[in-house]
Amino acid sequence: MEKTYFWKNSTVYQIYPRSFCDSDGDGVGDIRGIISKLDYLSELGIDVIWLSPVYKSPNDDNGYDISDYKDIQPEFGTMADFDELLEGARARGIKIIMDLVINHTSDEHEWFRRALAGEEKYKNYYIIKKGKPGGKLPNNWGNFFADCPWEPFGNPENNEYYLHLFSKKQPDLNWYNPEVYNEIADIMRFWLDKGVAGFRCDVINVIFKESFADGKRRLALTGKEHYISTEGNHRILNALRRDVMDNYDAFTVGETVMIDIPMGRDLTDEDRGELDMVFAFEHMECDQIGVKWFKTRFKPRKLMKILTKWQNGIKWNSLYFENHDQPRSVTRFVKGGEHRKAGSKMLIGLLLSLRGTPYFYEGQEIGMTNGAFNSLDEIVDIESHNVNKMAKSLGILNPWRWKLIKTTSRDNARTPMQWTSGENAGFTTGKPWLKLNPNYKEINVERDLSDEDGIIAFFKKMNAYRKSSQVLLSGEFSELMSSKYVYAFERRLGDEALIAVFNFADKTKKLPEFCKGERVISNYTEPCGERLRPYEFVLYKAGGSLND
Ligand code: ISL
């Protein structure tokens, strides 16, 4: 199969189906809701939709716990709806990638049920270990969701436990077993044969555990050295590339936790042949100390340094500031509500100016902000509840626990999409599954679209420009400046160069002298003088005179 590498020129838009658009009034977004918004997505100018899981699931982790990989979650619709979505997208030149969750299944998956019923074949699909003498767990590992990663398996007398790095309803698959490999390869072919354009591969660099020995004690995720980007993991990815992906004009983007640049390079090296791109996390950790729950003041220069490091370190990056696990970028990186519009545009401008494939998360195009939750009762996310329990057991008082959760909970990004200023933001006619942000009266698609100077208008303009510019699509990156607040870089292809400059301050800042040339695009209408305005972004065509 000849590869077109279409993803190198694509802009991707992530849909979290539960929160996107509800067509039947049950308060949960669904596939027909997405179909009803295809024209909107097409007008935005996006090329690929990344669909968070729509497979059958008991929803312990909102679909990341899959009980049937070849069927659709009834509350999202039917396979016929899915086929219609795929066709409707195709007709508009939009491709769809699926979320591939293969570190674990749901404990309600048939494989796990049969394992529990005692079928050896299926027991071998999971990681089941004997407890150590004295009623001890098989090892001292930690868990991603602030839980214990071992849960008794079946009859307690057998002293067996199954491993779950995430929720206890997400048992980890045993990638030592070739049958597991074959099952997953088959699932991938099933979707690729339908015409999907690839996969976003969930926590893909932890699937192969090289050893089950105790780990070095850490604040979080003790044991991770035994499973982060192991050699066995590389072998599996390479095999899936050869056996499956090479037969389709499709791509993979790996969600790769805790990777550094050398790991990212190995995972995406074309000669090794594993993944096409990775989602690295380092830039998403620029405002935290140790673990993500301990947020510190955002220092723009730290973000700039990390972005530059990855631009220089990896041939092709995935560019993102948001997804369904992260707080909203405008709340996180932009000070004060009055700059929401300029700041949202600047962050969009930044993603679309860097080298790599840009990913946007639903609502980012209208500058949606973190959820407006008042207490834990309003939070659904399992991780947040587990963290609360754990913090409580450590004696952390409620106001502190709530502060951590309110700032960092994954539900911040999962509040329903704000379409209109009408009832329930036009998301549903029923009761939304998660509390809407009351700011939908001001922040919504309808209103933004009616504003010539809206965030969507800027997104469309900038995205269209990127697509017409070989320099932005494939030019080399070099940093020109990363000061306390001002970031600037050049993108160059042969003799042609663009200079992008960003002011991360809520005050004016001096425009660097090298920012000269034709002002191609900006988030402000009037050209700036000697000083950049708050959260100003300008793209210059190098050569020519300043602001002409
Ligand atoms: O950062 C995290 C760990 O503390 C989590 O937000 C997240 O679990 C991690 O990034 C892995 O995420 C992916 O796999 C999870 C699922 O809950 C997330 O939604 C998904 O993006 C388990 O499938």
CSV table of N, CA and C in Angstrom, one decimal, residues 25 50 112 119 204 257 263 318 379:
chain,number,residue,atom,x,y,z
A,25,GLY,N,-31.8,13.6,23.4
A,25,GLY,CA,-32.4,14.1,24.7
A,25,GLY,C,-32.1,13.3,25.9
A,50,TRP,N,-10.5,12.9,15.5
A,50,TRP,CA,-10.1,11.8,16.4
A,50,TRP,C,-11.3,11.6,17.3
A,112,PHE,N,-12.6,-11.3,29.8
A,112,PHE,CA,-12.3,-11.3,31.2
A,112,PHE,C,-13.4,-12.2,31.9
A,119,GLU,N,-11.7,-20.3,32.4
A,119,GLU,CA,-11.1,-20.8,31.1
A,119,GLU,C,-9.7,-20.4,31.0
A,204,ILE,N,-0.1,3.8,24.9
A,204,ILE,CA,0.5,2.7,24.1
A,204,ILE,C,1.9,2.3,24.6
A,257,VAL,N,3.0,8.1,27.7
A,257,VAL,CA,3.2,8.8,28.9
A,257,VAL,C,4.6,8.7,29.4
A,263,MET,N,13.2,8.5,23.8
A,263,MET,CA,12.1,7.5,23.7
A,263,MET,C,11.2,7.9,22.6
A,318,SER,N,3.4,15.9,17.5
A,318,SER,CA,1.9,16.1,17.6
A,318,SER,C,1.8,17.4,18.4
A,379,ILE,N,-18.6,16.4,40.2
A,379,ILE,CA,-17.6,15.7,39.4
A,379,ILE,C,-17.9,14.3,39.2
